[in-house]
């Protein structure tokens, strides 16, 4: 389960480290921000007494009371709209959408409102809200608890969309999101909540929004991925290295919008090959934008077609396990594609 | 649910003895099937259970007025007794619970409790809470446009009224006097959120603001629900417009098999509500009017137990769809 | 708006003579400015006009209770008199109308009527109808969390109540007893759609279903509105929760300069409503209580006319922002 | 104003032709379908007595009555949701969203519901609805009456998204949309309503969904565009031909999702160059998917980088005319880019 990651310079500088899973790291980041800043608060469905359906906010209501950790009515547009209104009156709300699949009722408040407050008022009003949403396939989740919906939001200037994969990044990026003066959509892959563990700094730190991370250096191809797929890609990359001496450079965007072009282009210009892997429905996914950007701006460096892997273009994962497993890009498929592209 | 006056309540409502036994049968079947789902979950056979326990009276009391295949229903995920009373079987639900290919609701695509039947006019149910209301209004509008006397029943929990979609549909139904019934099964909780944090004022009380009747009814009393729904269906069929029924009831189980309700409610509260169990209350009524004696009760229980066991076994042995079938049926042809 | 009883109505409401003249001034300024906007449109100088004519009493009567810069307001696109009464100027509105760089609302980005002022706590207004309600609830919640006595006013047309957002906010405000006021300026039309096709039942009547007061008031009577709003603001400041005010009024102009209202309403209907013009009615009241005589009236009219002319001229001569400025200010820094 | 177009074989076969603008052609298509099929109906804000804010549905209420041409309350989720409910009870509703900018309240009903009815019920229920929405920049429209929002919907299997540009296509595709058993989003560029005119067949015909159209053949580069931008692209292409003997092949997708890969790839494989031009915010636009697809599947045929032009990544056009004009990709910019790419 633990997988190899290059420890970044920043993290080696950090003192106390504790092993945490993604869920714990995010929960902790939230609690720390709430302790440090009275205006930070949480609102959403079942976030209070129950501590959230994934128990990420457990203990917060006890510590901060029912106003700063508010169980809202079942109304996503209200949740995001209220967060906007709180933010213009001095608060730093972190709104939770129980599942990313249930963002659509709040779509208007996110893309028409939060994203445009600053621009439309010529900078008079800004909207410092964070919207957390668990996404991604989980067994038993079926059509409406499995979707990867990030592409809906990656054509909307004014928004920031982040999707960190690993615990330390997630904690540090949540802090950045909360402190950011702009609205930030914060996606968490629910299947990795307890699956992915790593050492997380205990002291206060922030991981900047807008910077990709090179998890593994390599010369043969660049793979850009995030979420559960990144976890798989890193394992496959290790295997390819051991079995075929193929060295994949693996880049995690961490921020999906606006994306860190520089890091991705820099990588592709070295390797000459690009593969994007995500769990979203392939057509129109975030990988499309990244692939198009690469094919436009690193064209002369490309030694092969830009490639993408994603879920097939069917509505979503099914309730039946065999169908779900078929839906998600498999390690085998990723391996075959990486191998093929490296050898192109 | 007292037997008062000269004749028993059900006679006054125009229900024959046979009706009562059918109603009882649906309620009991729903309950026993539901209990079996939890056993399959504990056995590791069912990945996820969502339950209708406690809401059988609200469901059967209402749906018993429907003409399956003519009227339309938009059920929500606890409406097992709705589906059964309309003509789906226990086997259908187990097939769905276990995500088998033969599952008539979705062929293993959707979670259990997401009912669908073209023949029975059960419109494919969804997971996002509240979306069914505008759709139901549209379906009712089609009846009005064509001058037909069809009725649309749309169901949801009390938290579904917090969504904008509920209000938009209430308003539209009021404006156009649509032949539809909003059945709100108010079971006190939305996962962990109690109704005091969910609903300001009264749900039934809101109907007046949309110019149509709202009825609050004891949702654990199947005859009281039947009575409220009777008027509502009559109104709808006579083009007199929509009715809102708020059936006050209680969710006897945890929200789902993924939920631990000890985090947010007291065991004692549940015990209090168990005393008002709609199935047991109706049994008592049937005993009072001498439609049920220990023998008959035993016989029905055994029958239902057998039916449930058989249905469950069938579903357990039924095959999954091929994994590749996940790719099929994205667009309708023709 | 009769002067009944021992003392004139405004005294009973605690309004001094100076208040009345200020109120009148805001109403008249809004009206004259509005008329000038249409002239600029006909002259081909203003691409688009959206008007507040007829709704001045509803707006000023309410907003006169506010403490600018402390309380918050979410206005909608007809709320010129709201903006003026809070401290924006006619010049501000003309700059916005003509999309000039100096436009304080948006520097020429948004359509006119989309008010914004950080200093005055006028939260940047939007075009999608209804989105302001949940936001206003959030802003009111912030006051409650911090234990401050700030109040939030949120405004919209009657059609904005058809959106789910309105209901979600009403419910949330009711649950948490938020210090906010919903002002619905019911002007009978939503573009071409009459209120009978828009609203089932009564808007004011709906508040009861959310457990707080709803008041229907003659929106063309500024003192009646003032009175209704007085109670509402007091309730809010004393943590007694929200109030809904439905001000019944009428849209005297077409929906906008892009609209031809002859397609859907009779000239006669408009004429009937012109007789109830809120500006003229208030003038009559002021005359009755002897605060306004022909001379004073003349004087104020001339003053306002000059102010409007000057403001308009200033805006006409003001520069546009550089085209490239369209690229600026997408993300806040820091 | 009238611009050169290759007359397709289909249209030469057609008998009576009448000159129509886009608005007229669509309105006529709608009326014809309503006459031919009692179940076809229209619902939306102000579509009845007023005939719509663009007057596209003028006369329909008079002809078909207030039930089949229904003025709804101001509630987009209700409009689309009701359309879904009508469609499962025997009707063929055409829902109008007054401006595409106001689709967001209906987002849930479109992507979670209409798009998934057929799949989630294993084919038992389908959802034959058409949703019309005027999009695109118009002077004076400002932030909320100018947006190009099509990318929001091009990652949702089960939906069809079309955006025809020319009157004859639009009429024929509206008929196809209404007759289609699936939900179809039908985007109309509002600035072209009265701007673009052409001969439109009088008799009944349908233009299939899912097929792109080659408006102009060429060998030097392929330009894929739609809406007002296509109109400009065609003018620029003509100019480049006359002034520089550069022959651009101009392809209109017409259907944006699922896109006609074959036609686009076929063209690029001949020209070796690809440029996508749309009015949407560039990053994450539909052009991203098409460019990525081209760079993946026609890589070996490419003689230059895939290129895209679009609006800058700022929320939307402004109310001030100078800013609006700056926002929309100009003919000069398109010309320069085409020239540069052709000469690459
Ligand atoms: C739009 C949306 N938001 C959140 C959820 C997650 N969720 C599923 S059921 C539920 C509670 C529903 O409560 P209620 O309507 O009272 O029905 P009950 O479960 O009590 O029968 C929630 C929050 C969802 N399915 N859809
Ligand atoms: C969500 C949304 N849908 C449609 C529109 C187009 N539109 C602008 S104003 C309006 C009518 C609003 O009527 P009402 O709320 O009564 O306000 P009034 O204009 O009468 O003051 C419509 C349909 C919009 N701006 N937003
Ligand atoms: Mg409930
Ligand atoms: Mg109105």
GROMACS .gro file of N, CA and C in nm, chain D residues 218-294:
model
  231
 1230UNK      N    1  -1.023   2.274  -4.857
 1230UNK     CA    2  -0.893   2.341  -4.864
 1230UNK      C    3  -0.784   2.243  -4.831
 1231UNK      N    4  -0.663   2.281  -4.859
 1231UNK     CA    5  -0.552   2.188  -4.843
 1231UNK      C    6  -0.449   2.236  -4.742
 1232UNK      N    7  -0.457   2.360  -4.703
 1232UNK     CA    8  -0.347   2.418  -4.624
 1232UNK      C    9  -0.366   2.407  -4.473
 1233UNK      N   10  -0.488   2.416  -4.429
 1233UNK     CA   11  -0.514   2.395  -4.286
 1233UNK      C   12  -0.662   2.368  -4.267
 1234UNK      N   13  -0.691   2.305  -4.153
 1234UNK     CA   14  -0.829   2.278  -4.116
 1234UNK      C   15  -0.868   2.372  -4.002
 1235UNK      N   16  -0.979   2.443  -4.022
 1235UNK     CA   17  -1.030   2.526  -3.912
 1235UNK      C   18  -1.166   2.470  -3.871
 1236UNK      N   19  -1.178   2.439  -3.741
 1236UNK     CA   20  -1.305   2.388  -3.688
 1236UNK      C   21  -1.367   2.500  -3.604
 1237UNK      N   22  -1.488   2.538  -3.640
 1237UNK     CA   23  -1.550   2.651  -3.572
 1237UNK      C   24  -1.701   2.642  -3.580
 1238UNK      N   25  -1.768   2.721  -3.496
 1238UNK     CA   26  -1.915   2.725  -3.496
 1238UNK      C   27  -1.963   2.858  -3.441
 1239UNK      N   28  -2.088   2.888  -3.471
 1239UNK     CA   29  -2.146   3.013  -3.421
 1239UNK      C   30  -2.094   3.134  -3.496
 1240UNK      N   31  -2.098   3.247  -3.429
 1240UNK     CA   32  -2.055   3.371  -3.493
 1240UNK      C   33  -1.911   3.360  -3.543
 1241UNK      N   34  -1.829   3.287  -3.470
 1241UNK     CA   35  -1.689   3.271  -3.509
 1241UNK      C   36  -1.676   3.201  -3.644
 1242UNK      N   37  -1.762   3.104  -3.667
 1242UNK     CA   38  -1.759   3.034  -3.796
 1242UNK      C   39  -1.785   3.132  -3.910
 1243UNK      N   40  -1.879   3.217  -3.885
 1243UNK     CA   41  -1.916   3.320  -3.983
 1243UNK      C   42  -1.793   3.405  -4.017
 1244UNK      N   43  -1.720   3.443  -3.913
 1244UNK     CA   44  -1.598   3.522  -3.934
 1244UNK      C   45  -1.490   3.437  -4.002
 1245UNK      N   46  -1.474   3.317  -3.956
 1245UNK     CA   47  -1.372   3.227  -4.013
 1245UNK      C   48  -1.393   3.211  -4.164
 1246UNK      N   49  -1.517   3.195  -4.204
 1246UNK     CA   50  -1.545   3.176  -4.347
 1246UNK      C   51  -1.507   3.300  -4.427
 1247UNK      N   52  -1.529   3.415  -4.370
 1247UNK     CA   53  -1.490   3.539  -4.438
 1247UNK      C   54  -1.338   3.550  -4.449
 1248UNK      N   55  -1.272   3.517  -4.340
 1248UNK     CA   56  -1.126   3.522  -4.339
 1248UNK      C   57  -1.069   3.420  -4.438
 1249UNK      N   58  -1.128   3.303  -4.441
 1249UNK     CA   59  -1.079   3.198  -4.532
 1249UNK      C   60  -1.086   3.246  -4.676
 1250UNK      N   61  -1.196   3.312  -4.707
 1250UNK     CA   62  -1.213   3.365  -4.843
 1250UNK      C   63  -1.103   3.467  -4.874
 1251UNK      N   64  -1.079   3.552  -4.776
 1251UNK     CA   65  -0.977   3.657  -4.791
 1251UNK      C   66  -0.838   3.595  -4.811
 1252UNK      N   67  -0.808   3.495  -4.730
 1252UNK     CA   68  -0.676   3.431  -4.740
 1252UNK      C   69  -0.658   3.363  -4.875
 1253UNK      N   70  -0.765   3.311  -4.924
 1253UNK     CA   71  -0.760   3.248  -5.056
 1253UNK      C   72  -0.730   3.352  -5.162
 1254UNK      N   73  -0.803   3.463  -5.154
 1254UNK     CA   74  -0.785   3.568  -5.254
 1254UNK      C   75  -0.650   3.636  -5.244
 1255UNK      N   76  -0.610   3.665  -5.121
 1255UNK     CA   77  -0.490   3.747  -5.104
 1255UNK      C   78  -0.361   3.667  -5.094
 1256UNK      N   79  -0.372   3.543  -5.044
 1256UNK     CA   80  -0.249   3.467  -5.021
 1256UNK      C   81  -0.251   3.329  -5.086
 1257UNK      N   82  -0.358   3.300  -5.158
 1257UNK     CA   83  -0.374   3.166  -5.215
 1257UNK      C   84  -0.361   3.056  -5.111
 1258UNK      N   85  -0.400   3.090  -4.990
 1258UNK     CA   86  -0.403   2.987  -4.886
 1258UNK      C   87  -0.545   2.934  -4.880
 1259UNK      N   88  -0.556   2.800  -4.889
 1259UNK     CA   89  -0.689   2.741  -4.891
 1259UNK      C   90  -0.717   2.669  -4.760
 1260UNK      N   91  -0.803   2.729  -4.682
 1260UNK     CA   92  -0.840   2.669  -4.554
 1260UNK      C   93  -0.960   2.578  -4.574
 1261UNK      N   94  -0.955   2.462  -4.514
 1261UNK     CA   95  -1.075   2.378  -4.508
 1261UNK      C   96  -1.149   2.414  -4.379
 1262UNK      N   97  -1.274   2.451  -4.396
 1262UNK     CA   98  -1.349   2.498  -4.279
 1262UNK      C   99  -1.457   2.396  -4.244
 1263UNK      N  100  -1.448   2.345  -4.122
 1263UNK     CA  101  -1.541   2.241  -4.077
 1263UNK      C  102  -1.625   2.292  -3.961
 1264UNK      N  103  -1.754   2.271  -3.972
 1264UNK     CA  104  -1.844   2.307  -3.862
 1264UNK      C  105  -1.889   2.178  -3.795
 1265UNK      N  106  -1.861   2.162  -3.667
 1265UNK     CA  107  -1.902   2.036  -3.602
 1265UNK      C  108  -2.054   2.017  -3.602
 1266UNK      N  109  -2.126   2.127  -3.589
 1266UNK     CA  110  -2.273   2.127  -3.577
 1266UNK      C  111  -2.320   2.054  -3.451
 1267UNK      N  112  -2.274   1.930  -3.434
 1267UNK     CA  113  -2.297   1.861  -3.306
 1267UNK      C  114  -2.167   1.870  -3.226
 1268UNK      N  115  -2.176   1.920  -3.104
 1268UNK     CA  116  -2.055   1.937  -3.024
 1268UNK      C  117  -2.027   1.814  -2.938
 1269UNK      N  118  -2.134   1.739  -2.910
 1269UNK     CA  119  -2.118   1.621  -2.825
 1269UNK      C  120  -2.228   1.523  -2.857
 1270UNK      N  121  -2.200   1.399  -2.891
 1270UNK     CA  122  -2.066   1.350  -2.924
 1270UNK      C  123  -2.027   1.405  -3.061
 1271UNK      N  124  -1.902   1.440  -3.075
 1271UNK     CA  125  -1.856   1.509  -3.194
 1271UNK      C  126  -1.828   1.411  -3.309
 1272UNK      N  127  -1.839   1.458  -3.429
 1272UNK     CA  128  -1.813   1.376  -3.548
 1272UNK      C  129  -1.661   1.370  -3.571
 1273UNK      N  130  -1.601   1.272  -3.508
 1273UNK     CA  131  -1.455   1.260  -3.517
 1273UNK      C  132  -1.410   1.236  -3.660
 1274UNK      N  133  -1.484   1.152  -3.729
 1274UNK     CA  134  -1.443   1.106  -3.861
 1274UNK      C  135  -1.419   1.222  -3.956
 1275UNK      N  136  -1.517   1.310  -3.963
 1275UNK     CA  137  -1.505   1.422  -4.057
 1275UNK      C  138  -1.387   1.512  -4.020
 1276UNK      N  139  -1.375   1.540  -3.891
 1276UNK     CA  140  -1.267   1.629  -3.847
 1276UNK      C  141  -1.131   1.564  -3.870
 1277UNK      N  142  -1.119   1.439  -3.832
 1277UNK     CA  143  -0.990   1.370  -3.852
 1277UNK      C  144  -0.958   1.357  -4.000
 1278UNK      N  145  -1.060   1.327  -4.078
 1278UNK     CA  146  -1.040   1.315  -4.223
 1278UNK      C  147  -0.983   1.445  -4.280
 1279UNK      N  148  -1.036   1.555  -4.236
 1279UNK     CA  149  -0.990   1.684  -4.285
 1279UNK      C  150  -0.846   1.710  -4.243
 1280UNK      N  151  -0.819   1.692  -4.114
 1280UNK     CA  152  -0.684   1.721  -4.063
 1280UNK      C  153  -0.581   1.630  -4.129
 1281UNK      N  154  -0.621   1.508  -4.155
 1281UNK     CA  155  -0.526   1.417  -4.218
 1281UNK      C  156  -0.489   1.464  -4.358
 1282UNK      N  157  -0.576   1.541  -4.420
 1282UNK     CA  158  -0.544   1.596  -4.551
 1282UNK      C  159  -0.462   1.725  -4.543
 1283UNK      N  160  -0.497   1.809  -4.446
 1283UNK     CA  161  -0.430   1.940  -4.441
 1283UNK      C  162  -0.307   1.941  -4.350
 1284UNK      N  163  -0.304   1.854  -4.251
 1284UNK     CA  164  -0.191   1.849  -4.159
 1284UNK      C  165  -0.186   1.960  -4.055
 1285UNK      N  166  -0.288   2.043  -4.055
 1285UNK     CA  167  -0.289   2.155  -3.960
 1285UNK      C  168  -0.428   2.166  -3.899
 1286UNK      N  169  -0.433   2.202  -3.772
 1286UNK     CA  170  -0.562   2.216  -3.705
 1286UNK      C  171  -0.570   2.345  -3.625
 1287UNK      N  172  -0.681   2.415  -3.644
 1287UNK     CA  173  -0.711   2.532  -3.561
 1287UNK      C  174  -0.857   2.525  -3.519
 1288UNK      N  175  -0.881   2.536  -3.389
 1288UNK     CA  176  -1.018   2.542  -3.338
 1288UNK      C  177  -1.050   2.684  -3.296
 1289UNK      N  178  -1.163   2.735  -3.340
 1289UNK     CA  179  -1.200   2.873  -3.305
 1289UNK      C  180  -1.340   2.874  -3.246
 1290UNK      N  181  -1.352   2.923  -3.123
 1290UNK     CA  182  -1.486   2.942  -3.068
 1290UNK      C  183  -1.486   3.067  -2.982
 1291UNK      N  184  -1.604   3.103  -2.938
 1291UNK     CA  185  -1.619   3.226  -2.863
 1291UNK      C  186  -1.613   3.201  -2.713
 1292UNK      N  187  -1.602   3.074  -2.675
 1292UNK     CA  188  -1.600   3.039  -2.533
 1292UNK      C  189  -1.467   3.076  -2.469
 1293UNK      N  190  -1.467   3.088  -2.338
 1293UNK     CA  191  -1.340   3.103  -2.266
 1293UNK      C  192  -1.249   2.989  -2.309
 1294UNK      N  193  -1.127   3.025  -2.348
 1294UNK     CA  194  -1.043   2.928  -2.417
 1294UNK      C  195  -1.016   2.801  -2.336
 1295UNK      N  196  -0.969   2.819  -2.215
 1295UNK     CA  197  -0.926   2.703  -2.136
 1295UNK      C  198  -1.047   2.618  -2.097
 1296UNK      N  199  -1.040   2.491  -2.132
 1296UNK     CA  200  -1.149   2.400  -2.098
 1296UNK      C  201  -1.267   2.407  -2.193
 1297UNK      N  202  -1.249   2.473  -2.306
 1297UNK     CA  203  -1.359   2.484  -2.402
 1297UNK      C  204  -1.373   2.356  -2.484
 1298UNK      N  205  -1.476   2.351  -2.564
 1298UNK     CA  206  -1.498   2.234  -2.651
 1298UNK      C  207  -1.381   2.216  -2.747
 1299UNK      N  208  -1.319   2.325  -2.786
 1299UNK     CA  209  -1.202   2.315  -2.874
 1299UNK      C  210  -1.090   2.233  -2.811
 1300UNK      N  211  -1.084   2.231  -2.678
 1300UNK     CA  212  -0.981   2.152  -2.611
 1300UNK      C  213  -0.997   2.004  -2.645
 1301UNK      N  214  -1.119   1.955  -2.631
 1301UNK     CA  215  -1.145   1.814  -2.660
 1301UNK      C  216  -1.114   1.783  -2.806
 1302UNK      N  217  -1.158   1.869  -2.895
 1302UNK     CA  218  -1.136   1.841  -3.038
 1302UNK      C  219  -0.986   1.845  -3.069
 1303UNK      N  220  -0.917   1.942  -3.014
 1303UNK     CA  221  -0.772   1.953  -3.038
 1303UNK      C  222  -0.699   1.831  -2.982
 1304UNK      N  223  -0.739   1.789  -2.862
 1304UNK     CA  224  -0.674   1.673  -2.800
 1304UNK      C  225  -0.699   1.548  -2.885
 1305UNK      N  226  -0.821   1.535  -2.932
 1305UNK     CA  227  -0.858   1.420  -3.014
 1305UNK      C  228  -0.774   1.418  -3.142
 1306UNK      N  229  -0.760   1.535  -3.203
 1306UNK     CA  230  -0.679   1.545  -3.324
 1306UNK      C  231  -0.533   1.510  -3.296
   0.00000   0.00000   0.00000
